[in-house]
Coordinates of C-alpha atoms in Angstrom, one line a residue:
Chain Q
M1 CA 0.0 0.1 0.3
K2 CA 2.9 2.0 0.9
R3 CA 4.6 1.8 -2.5
I4 CA 1.5 2.6 -4.3
Q5 CA 1.1 5.7 -2.5
H6 CA 4.7 6.5 -3.5
W7 CA 4.3 5.9 -7.3
Q8 CA 0.8 8.0 -7.2
S9 CA 2.6 11.0 -6.1
I10 CA 5.5 10.6 -8.2
A11 CA 3.0 10.0 -11.2
I12 CA 1.3 13.6 -10.5
V13 CA 4.2 15.3 -10.3
L14 CA 5.2 13.8 -13.9
L15 CA 1.4 14.0 -15.4
L16 CA 2.4 18.1 -14.5
A17 CA 5.5 17.9 -16.2
V18 CA 3.5 16.2 -18.9
F19 CA 0.5 18.6 -19.5
A20 CA 2.4 22.0 -18.5
G21 CA 3.7 24.5 -21.0
C22 CA 1.0 24.5 -23.5
I23 CA 1.1 27.2 -26.0
K24 CA -1.5 29.3 -26.1
D25 CA -2.5 32.6 -27.7
D26 CA -1.7 36.3 -26.9
F27 CA -4.1 38.9 -28.5
I28 CA -2.8 42.3 -29.7
D29 CA -5.0 45.2 -30.4
D30 CA -3.4 46.0 -34.0
R31 CA -5.9 48.0 -35.7
V32 CA -5.1 51.4 -37.0
D33 CA -6.7 53.8 -39.3
P34 CA -6.4 53.1 -43.0
Q35 CA -4.3 55.2 -44.9
L36 CA -4.5 56.4 -48.5
R37 CA -1.3 58.5 -49.9
I38 CA 0.0 59.8 -53.3
A39 CA 3.1 57.9 -53.4
N40 CA 5.0 60.5 -55.8
K41 CA 4.0 63.8 -55.0
V42 CA 5.5 66.8 -57.1
D43 CA 5.5 70.4 -56.5
S44 CA 5.5 71.7 -60.0
L45 CA 5.0 69.9 -63.6
A46 CA 6.6 71.4 -66.7
I47 CA 3.9 72.5 -69.2
N48 CA 3.2 69.9 -71.8
T49 CA 4.3 67.2 -70.0
S50 CA 2.7 64.0 -68.5
Y51 CA 3.4 62.6 -64.8
Q52 CA 2.1 59.3 -63.6
F53 CA 0.5 59.7 -60.2
E54 CA 0.9 56.6 -58.2
E55 CA -1.1 55.5 -54.7
V56 CA -0.5 53.5 -52.0
F57 CA -3.4 52.1 -49.8
F58 CA -2.5 50.6 -46.1
N59 CA -5.9 48.5 -44.6
N60 CA -6.7 48.6 -41.0
V61 CA -3.7 46.3 -39.9
G62 CA -1.3 48.5 -42.0
L63 CA -0.9 46.1 -44.9
A64 CA -0.3 47.7 -48.4
E65 CA -3.6 46.5 -50.5
S66 CA -5.0 47.5 -54.0
A67 CA -8.0 49.6 -54.3
E68 CA -10.2 51.1 -56.5
V69 CA -9.2 55.2 -56.1
L70 CA -10.3 58.0 -57.9
W71 CA -8.2 60.8 -59.1
K72 CA -9.3 64.3 -59.8
S73 CA -8.0 67.7 -60.9
S74 CA -9.4 71.0 -59.4
D75 CA -8.7 72.6 -62.3
P76 CA -8.7 70.1 -65.6
A77 CA -7.4 73.1 -67.7
V78 CA -4.5 73.5 -66.0
V79 CA -3.9 69.7 -64.8
S80 CA -5.8 67.0 -66.3
I81 CA -5.7 63.4 -65.0
T82 CA -7.2 60.3 -65.9
P83 CA -8.8 57.7 -63.5
T84 CA -5.4 55.9 -63.4
G85 CA -3.6 58.9 -62.7
L86 CA -2.1 60.1 -65.5
A87 CA -1.6 63.7 -65.3
E88 CA -1.4 66.3 -68.1
A89 CA 0.1 69.9 -67.3
L90 CA -1.7 71.8 -69.9
A91 CA -1.6 75.4 -69.0
P92 CA 0.5 77.7 -66.5
G93 CA -1.6 78.1 -63.1
R94 CA -2.1 75.8 -60.4
A95 CA -4.3 72.8 -59.7
L96 CA -5.1 70.8 -56.5
I97 CA -4.6 67.1 -57.3
T98 CA -7.3 65.0 -55.2
L99 CA -6.9 60.8 -54.4
E100 CA -10.2 59.6 -53.0
L101 CA -10.8 56.5 -51.8
D102 CA -14.6 55.5 -50.6
S103 CA -14.2 52.6 -47.8
N104 CA -16.6 50.9 -45.8
E105 CA -15.6 52.9 -42.8
K106 CA -15.3 56.4 -44.6
V107 CA -13.5 58.5 -47.4
L108 CA -10.0 58.8 -47.7
R109 CA -8.2 61.5 -48.9
D110 CA -4.9 62.7 -49.9
T111 CA -4.0 66.1 -51.7
V112 CA -0.9 67.6 -53.8
L113 CA -1.0 71.3 -55.1
V114 CA 0.5 71.2 -58.3
S115 CA 1.6 74.4 -60.4
V116 CA 2.5 74.0 -63.9
G117 CA 5.4 76.0 -64.9
E118 CA 9.0 75.1 -66.9
T119 CA 10.3 72.1 -65.0
T120 CA 9.0 69.4 -62.9
V121 CA 9.8 69.5 -59.3
M122 CA 9.5 66.6 -56.9
Q123 CA 8.3 67.0 -53.3
A124 CA 11.1 67.8 -50.5
S125 CA 12.5 64.3 -49.6
S126 CA 13.3 64.6 -46.1
I127 CA 11.2 64.0 -43.1
N128 CA 12.2 65.0 -39.2
G129 CA 10.6 63.6 -36.3
E130 CA 10.9 62.6 -33.1
I131 CA 11.7 59.1 -31.3
V132 CA 9.7 58.8 -28.0
T133 CA 9.5 55.9 -25.8
T134 CA 6.1 54.1 -25.3
S135 CA 7.6 51.8 -22.6
S136 CA 9.7 52.2 -19.2
Y137 CA 12.7 52.0 -21.1
V138 CA 14.6 54.8 -22.1
L139 CA 14.2 55.6 -25.8
E140 CA 14.4 59.2 -27.1
G141 CA 15.9 61.4 -29.7
D142 CA 15.3 63.5 -33.3
F143 CA 15.6 61.5 -36.5
T144 CA 15.4 62.6 -40.1
L145 CA 14.6 60.3 -42.8
T146 CA 15.8 61.3 -46.0
E147 CA 15.2 59.6 -49.6
I148 CA 18.1 59.2 -51.6
D149 CA 18.4 57.5 -55.0
G150 CA 15.4 55.2 -54.2
N151 CA 16.9 54.5 -50.7
L152 CA 15.9 55.8 -47.5
E153 CA 18.3 56.9 -44.8
L154 CA 17.2 57.3 -41.3
S155 CA 19.6 59.6 -39.5
L156 CA 19.5 59.6 -35.5
G157 CA 20.5 63.0 -33.7
D158 CA 23.0 63.8 -31.3
N159 CA 20.3 63.7 -28.6
Y160 CA 19.2 60.1 -29.4
R161 CA 19.2 57.7 -26.5
A162 CA 18.0 54.0 -25.6
T163 CA 18.5 51.7 -23.1
S164 CA 21.2 49.1 -23.3
A165 CA 19.7 46.8 -20.7
L166 CA 16.8 45.3 -23.2
P167 CA 18.0 42.0 -25.3
G168 CA 17.2 42.1 -28.7
L169 CA 16.2 45.6 -29.5
F170 CA 15.5 46.1 -33.3
V171 CA 14.6 49.2 -35.5
Y172 CA 11.8 48.7 -37.9
L173 CA 9.8 50.9 -40.7
T174 CA 5.9 50.1 -40.5
N175 CA 2.7 51.4 -41.1
N176 CA 1.3 49.8 -37.9
S177 CA 3.2 50.6 -34.9
N178 CA 1.6 47.9 -32.8
S179 CA 3.1 45.0 -34.6
I180 CA 6.2 43.9 -36.6
A181 CA 3.7 41.4 -38.8
S182 CA 4.2 43.9 -41.9
A183 CA 7.1 46.1 -40.8
K184 CA 10.5 46.0 -42.5
E185 CA 13.4 45.3 -40.3
I186 CA 16.1 47.6 -40.3
A187 CA 18.6 46.1 -38.1
A188 CA 19.2 45.3 -34.1
V189 CA 20.1 48.2 -32.4
K190 CA 24.1 48.7 -31.7
V191 CA 24.3 51.9 -30.7
F192 CA 22.6 53.4 -27.9
S193 CA 23.6 57.0 -27.7
G194 CA 24.4 59.8 -30.1
A195 CA 24.2 60.3 -34.0
H196 CA 24.3 57.1 -36.2
S197 CA 22.5 56.1 -39.4
Y198 CA 20.7 53.2 -41.1
T199 CA 20.6 53.2 -44.8
V200 CA 16.8 51.0 -46.0
E201 CA 17.4 50.0 -49.7
N202 CA 14.6 50.0 -52.1
S203 CA 12.0 52.3 -50.0
S204 CA 10.4 55.5 -50.8
L205 CA 9.2 58.5 -48.0
S206 CA 5.6 57.2 -48.4
D207 CA 6.2 53.6 -47.8
Y208 CA 5.9 54.0 -44.0
S209 CA 4.4 56.0 -41.6
Y210 CA 6.4 54.9 -38.4
I211 CA 9.7 54.0 -37.2
L212 CA 9.3 51.1 -34.6
Y213 CA 11.8 50.3 -31.9
Y214 CA 10.5 46.4 -30.8
C215 CA 12.3 44.2 -28.4
K216 CA 12.2 40.6 -30.4
P217 CA 12.6 38.3 -27.4
F218 CA 9.9 40.2 -25.3
N219 CA 7.6 40.7 -28.2
V220 CA 6.8 44.3 -27.1
K221 CA 6.8 47.7 -28.5
V222 CA 9.5 49.8 -26.9
G223 CA 8.9 53.2 -28.8
E224 CA 8.2 55.0 -31.9
G225 CA 8.6 57.8 -34.1
K226 CA 6.1 59.1 -36.2
I227 CA 7.0 59.9 -40.0
Q228 CA 4.6 63.1 -40.9
Chain D
M1 CA 17.4 19.0 14.3
K2 CA 16.9 16.5 12.0
N3 CA 13.6 17.7 10.9
I4 CA 15.1 20.9 10.5
I5 CA 17.7 19.6 8.3
L6 CA 14.8 17.8 5.9
L7 CA 13.0 21.0 5.8
I8 CA 15.8 23.2 4.9
G9 CA 16.2 20.5 1.8
F10 CA 12.7 21.2 0.9
S11 CA 13.1 24.7 0.7
I12 CA 15.5 24.7 -2.2
S13 CA 13.9 26.3 -5.2
A14 CA 14.5 25.2 -8.8
Q15 CA 16.7 27.8 -9.3
V16 CA 18.9 28.4 -6.5
L17 CA 20.5 26.4 -3.9
L18 CA 21.5 29.2 -1.8
A19 CA 19.0 29.3 1.2
G20 CA 20.2 25.7 2.4
G21 CA 20.6 26.5 6.0
P22 CA 23.8 25.4 8.2
W23 CA 22.7 22.0 8.9
P24 CA 24.4 19.0 7.0
Q25 CA 22.9 15.5 6.7
A26 CA 24.0 13.1 9.1
K27 CA 26.8 10.5 7.5
G28 CA 25.0 8.0 5.0
D29 CA 21.4 9.5 5.5
F30 CA 19.7 11.1 2.2
Y31 CA 16.9 13.4 1.0
L32 CA 15.4 12.9 -2.3
K33 CA 12.8 15.0 -3.9
L34 CA 10.9 15.3 -7.3
S35 CA 9.2 18.3 -8.1
Q36 CA 7.7 20.4 -10.6
W37 CA 8.2 24.1 -10.8
W38 CA 7.0 26.8 -13.0
V39 CA 6.6 30.3 -14.0
V40 CA 4.3 31.8 -16.5
F41 CA 4.8 35.7 -17.2
D42 CA 3.1 38.2 -19.3
Q43 CA 5.0 41.1 -17.7
H44 CA 8.5 41.9 -16.3
Y45 CA 10.5 44.2 -14.2
T46 CA 12.5 46.9 -16.1
D47 CA 15.8 48.1 -15.9
Q48 CA 14.2 50.9 -13.8
G49 CA 12.5 48.6 -11.8
L50 CA 8.9 49.1 -13.4
L51 CA 6.5 46.7 -15.1
D52 CA 6.5 46.4 -18.8
P53 CA 4.3 43.7 -20.6
N54 CA 5.7 40.7 -23.2
I55 CA 4.4 38.1 -24.8
T56 CA 3.3 35.3 -22.3
T57 CA 6.3 33.3 -21.7
G58 CA 6.5 30.3 -19.3
L59 CA 9.3 28.1 -17.9
H60 CA 8.3 24.4 -16.6
N61 CA 11.4 22.2 -14.8
T62 CA 10.8 18.7 -13.1
N63 CA 13.6 18.7 -10.9
F64 CA 15.5 16.0 -9.2
Y65 CA 16.9 17.2 -5.8
A66 CA 19.2 14.8 -3.8
E67 CA 21.3 15.6 -0.8
Y68 CA 23.7 12.8 0.6
G69 CA 25.7 12.8 3.8
L70 CA 29.1 12.2 2.9
G71 CA 30.5 12.3 6.3
S72 CA 29.5 13.9 9.6
N73 CA 29.9 17.3 8.4
L74 CA 30.1 17.1 4.4
T75 CA 26.8 16.9 2.3
A76 CA 26.5 16.2 -1.2
V77 CA 24.0 18.1 -3.3
V78 CA 22.7 18.0 -6.7
N79 CA 20.0 19.7 -8.3
A80 CA 18.9 18.5 -11.6
P81 CA 15.9 19.9 -13.6
I82 CA 15.8 16.8 -15.7
F83 CA 13.3 18.1 -18.0
S84 CA 12.9 21.7 -18.8
R85 CA 10.5 23.3 -21.1
N86 CA 10.1 27.0 -22.3
Y87 CA 7.6 28.4 -24.4
S88 CA 6.2 31.7 -25.7
N89 CA 2.4 32.2 -26.5
N90 CA 1.2 32.9 -30.4
L91 CA 0.8 36.5 -30.9
V92 CA -2.6 36.9 -32.5
S93 CA -4.2 39.8 -34.3
N94 CA -7.2 40.9 -32.7
T95 CA -8.3 42.6 -36.1
T96 CA -7.9 39.8 -38.4
Q97 CA -7.4 36.7 -35.9
D98 CA -4.2 35.9 -37.9
V99 CA -1.5 34.5 -35.8
L100 CA 1.3 37.4 -36.5
I101 CA 4.2 35.6 -34.5
A102 CA 3.8 31.8 -34.1
G103 CA 4.9 30.5 -30.3
E104 CA 7.6 28.4 -30.0
A105 CA 8.9 25.9 -27.2
I106 CA 11.9 24.1 -26.6
N107 CA 12.5 21.2 -24.3
S108 CA 15.9 20.0 -22.9
V109 CA 17.7 19.2 -19.7
G110 CA 18.2 22.6 -17.5
D111 CA 21.3 23.8 -15.9
I112 CA 22.6 21.3 -13.2
D113 CA 23.7 22.5 -9.8
L114 CA 26.4 20.4 -8.0
A115 CA 27.3 21.5 -4.4
V116 CA 29.1 20.1 -1.3
K117 CA 28.1 21.7 2.2
Y118 CA 30.8 21.6 5.0
S119 CA 29.3 22.4 8.3
F120 CA 32.4 23.9 10.2
A121 CA 30.8 25.0 13.5
T122 CA 28.2 23.3 15.5
G123 CA 26.5 24.1 18.7
K124 CA 23.8 26.9 19.6
I125 CA 24.3 28.5 16.4
P126 CA 25.7 26.4 13.7
L127 CA 27.7 27.5 10.4
S128 CA 28.5 26.3 7.4
A129 CA 30.1 26.9 4.2
T130 CA 28.6 25.6 0.6
L131 CA 30.6 25.6 -2.9
L132 CA 28.1 25.3 -5.7
F133 CA 29.3 24.6 -9.5
G134 CA 26.5 25.7 -11.8
L135 CA 27.0 23.6 -15.2
P136 CA 25.6 25.0 -18.6
T137 CA 23.7 22.2 -19.3
G138 CA 20.7 23.7 -20.8
K139 CA 20.1 25.1 -23.9
T140 CA 20.4 29.1 -24.6
N141 CA 19.4 30.1 -28.1
G142 CA 16.3 28.0 -28.8
G143 CA 13.8 29.2 -31.0
T144 CA 13.6 31.3 -34.2
Q145 CA 14.5 34.7 -32.2
G146 CA 17.2 32.5 -30.2
N147 CA 15.3 33.9 -26.7
L148 CA 14.1 30.3 -25.8
Q149 CA 16.2 29.2 -22.7
T150 CA 16.4 26.4 -20.2
G151 CA 19.7 27.6 -19.1
D152 CA 21.8 30.6 -18.9
G153 CA 25.1 29.3 -20.6
E154 CA 27.6 29.9 -17.9
F155 CA 29.5 27.7 -15.6
N156 CA 29.2 29.6 -12.2
Q157 CA 31.1 29.4 -8.9
M158 CA 28.9 30.3 -6.1
I159 CA 30.3 30.1 -2.0
S160 CA 28.0 31.1 0.6
L161 CA 28.1 30.6 4.4
D162 CA 24.8 29.9 6.3
A163 CA 23.7 30.1 9.9
G164 CA 21.0 29.2 11.7
F165 CA 19.6 27.7 15.3
G166 CA 16.1 26.4 15.8
G167 CA 14.4 25.0 19.0
G168 CA 10.8 24.0 20.6
E169 CA 10.1 20.8 21.2
N170 CA 6.3 20.5 21.0
V171 CA 6.6 23.0 18.1
P172 CA 10.0 23.0 16.5
W173 CA 11.1 26.2 14.7
Y174 CA 14.0 27.4 13.1
V175 CA 15.5 30.6 11.4
S176 CA 18.6 30.6 9.3
A177 CA 20.5 33.4 7.3
S178 CA 22.9 33.2 4.4
V179 CA 24.8 35.2 2.1
G180 CA 26.7 34.1 -1.0
F181 CA 28.8 35.3 -4.0
N182 CA 28.4 33.9 -7.4
N183 CA 31.1 34.0 -9.8
R184 CA 29.5 33.8 -13.2
T185 CA 31.0 33.3 -16.7
N186 CA 31.0 34.2 -20.4
Q187 CA 30.5 37.8 -19.4
F188 CA 27.6 37.6 -16.8
S189 CA 27.9 39.7 -14.3
D190 CA 28.9 38.2 -10.7
E191 CA 26.0 38.4 -7.7
I192 CA 25.7 38.8 -4.4
R193 CA 23.2 37.1 -3.0
G194 CA 21.3 36.6 0.6
G195 CA 18.4 34.8 2.0
L196 CA 16.5 34.8 5.3
E197 CA 14.4 32.0 6.2
A198 CA 11.8 30.7 9.1
G199 CA 10.5 27.6 9.6
L200 CA 7.6 26.2 11.9
G201 CA 6.8 22.5 12.5
L202 CA 3.0 21.5 13.6
F203 CA 0.9 18.6 14.4
N204 CA 3.7 16.8 15.8
K205 CA 5.9 17.7 13.2
R206 CA 3.9 16.2 10.2
L207 CA 3.4 19.7 8.9
W208 CA 6.3 22.4 8.1
L209 CA 5.6 25.7 7.4
N210 CA 8.5 27.9 6.1
S211 CA 9.1 31.4 4.6
R212 CA 11.8 32.5 2.5
L213 CA 13.2 36.0 1.8
Q214 CA 15.7 36.1 -1.0
M215 CA 17.7 38.5 -2.5
V216 CA 20.1 38.6 -5.5
E217 CA 22.4 41.9 -6.2
S218 CA 24.1 41.9 -9.6
L219 CA 27.4 43.8 -9.5
R220 CA 26.9 45.0 -13.5
N221 CA 30.6 44.2 -14.1
G222 CA 29.6 41.8 -17.0
A223 CA 27.9 42.6 -20.7
T224 CA 25.0 44.3 -20.7
A225 CA 21.8 42.8 -22.1
E226 CA 22.3 44.2 -25.5
T227 CA 24.1 41.8 -26.8
T228 CA 22.0 39.0 -25.8
T229 CA 18.5 37.5 -26.5
S230 CA 17.8 35.9 -23.3
T231 CA 14.6 37.0 -21.1
S232 CA 12.7 35.4 -18.5
I233 CA 14.9 34.3 -15.5
F234 CA 18.4 33.9 -17.6
A235 CA 18.6 37.5 -18.7
N236 CA 22.0 39.1 -17.3
N237 CA 22.0 41.8 -14.4
S238 CA 18.9 40.5 -13.2
E239 CA 18.3 41.8 -9.7
Y240 CA 15.4 40.7 -7.3
L241 CA 14.2 40.4 -3.9
S242 CA 11.6 37.7 -3.6
L243 CA 9.3 36.6 -1.0
G244 CA 8.2 32.3 -0.8
L245 CA 6.0 30.6 1.1
E246 CA 6.0 26.9 1.5
V247 CA 4.0 23.9 2.8
N248 CA 5.4 20.3 3.6
L249 CA 3.3 17.5 4.6
N250 CA 4.9 14.3 5.8
I251 CA 2.7 11.5 4.5
T252 CA 4.7 8.8 6.3
D253 CA 7.9 8.8 8.2
R254 CA 10.0 9.0 5.2
M255 CA 7.8 10.7 2.8
G256 CA 6.0 13.7 2.3
V257 CA 4.4 16.2 -0.6
S258 CA 5.4 19.9 -0.8
A259 CA 4.1 22.9 -2.3
S260 CA 5.2 26.2 -2.8
V261 CA 4.7 29.9 -4.3
A262 CA 7.2 32.5 -4.5
G263 CA 7.0 35.9 -6.1
A264 CA 9.3 39.1 -6.6
L265 CA 8.6 42.0 -4.3
R266 CA 11.1 44.1 -6.3
G267 CA 13.2 43.4 -9.5
E268 CA 15.1 44.3 -12.7
I269 CA 15.2 42.4 -15.7
I270 CA 13.0 39.5 -14.6
A271 CA 10.0 38.0 -14.8
A272 CA 7.2 39.7 -12.9
A273 CA 4.9 36.7 -11.9
P274 CA 4.7 34.4 -9.2
S275 CA 6.3 30.7 -9.5
Y276 CA 5.1 27.5 -8.3
S277 CA 6.5 24.2 -7.1
V278 CA 4.9 20.8 -6.1
G279 CA 6.6 17.9 -5.2
V280 CA 6.9 14.6 -3.4
F281 CA 10.2 13.8 -1.3
Y282 CA 11.6 10.6 0.6
T283 CA 14.1 10.4 2.9
G284 CA 16.5 7.5 4.2
K285 CA 19.7 6.3 5.3

């Protein structure tokens, strides 16, 4: 009888070992506002030239999707535009080009004011912003994101500081700062203070709306910088 | 006093052999314990000592623990996580229900601790010294992120001093204190460890209750965490102050069951959740 009691006790412990540690689900609230953008904005178009505008649409989790959009010009006599975004600079003046998407939730819109002149001039290719922590870990500093020859250069300023206590800190570009599911991984963070930079190949300013700092081992967001 | 000795053995958690008390096993006596220890946490203490969330992570150890009296003053100790499982949950989109990051798990033997305890003073306040070797027998970089671990990957040597005293005939009790230095390798920071423990025997010594306060302070003389991907309880420069409670019930003269819970009162770079343990023990000669 004593022996049976011993084995019963041991069996309980072993059963606990066998059934312990099942992988379950953690849910994350990753809903974001859908975004519609004109991908290649210009300040001016050379008269009597054409220009193909392009659109990008990110859905409610920040994933790029194709969408049936509408292109409009406020003054077709100055700049005409086709349903596919092909613009013609017809006469001197200015026209507001509007990109619209009537989604189920609301009408999304982006605009650009285009002048018709002697040359075609792309919009500024640099955006400044600020990295802020969204956790208890130190993360702060100014950034500049610059488009150079089809690549992006992310430059962190002298006032940049990040914790070195956190394992597996990575930096990303994304349209959903709550998740790295659709994010572009730039690099593991190796610099924890002062100015430094990263190069992101084959990317443009319109591709992303956030810089995201994320701890991979903990699978948790550490901080972000909004690209505006 | 023998009961006290046995109880000290019960108090050894899956992770540390520090709170051992100054009492050695008598020559030829042994104490065996098979237990299941686990911690599941969805938040952790940051380097600022604040709480931040993380993906739910679990560590489950099946431990074999043994003490054997080599001589009247010398006790050999082994603590072997014979089966260790570390896992992280799936990360699922609340919007689309898609699995964004699949959960993973690894199974292996954990880090095995070997120790010898030498009792160099008896009397009202006995003293002992323990030399422990922590063997890096667990896995250190499992999973696609390399963050699943069943061991810390370093060979550590810890020396600790224990003192204690006890009393009571009908209701026996004891208190003990310990202090230790943990020399860690492989760029891990060395540690100062300390502990206080108190126990009380009830119902003619069939039921023992004890509580344990444990402290780990990192000397921060190793690498910082960014060079590793470890999480959970294996991260470098971890610190904590924990309080544990344990119940031990002697079913027969030689055999009993135990259950314990412990949690951090403060911490840095460490899981923020209680750990639990249940086990069976056996004593003999």
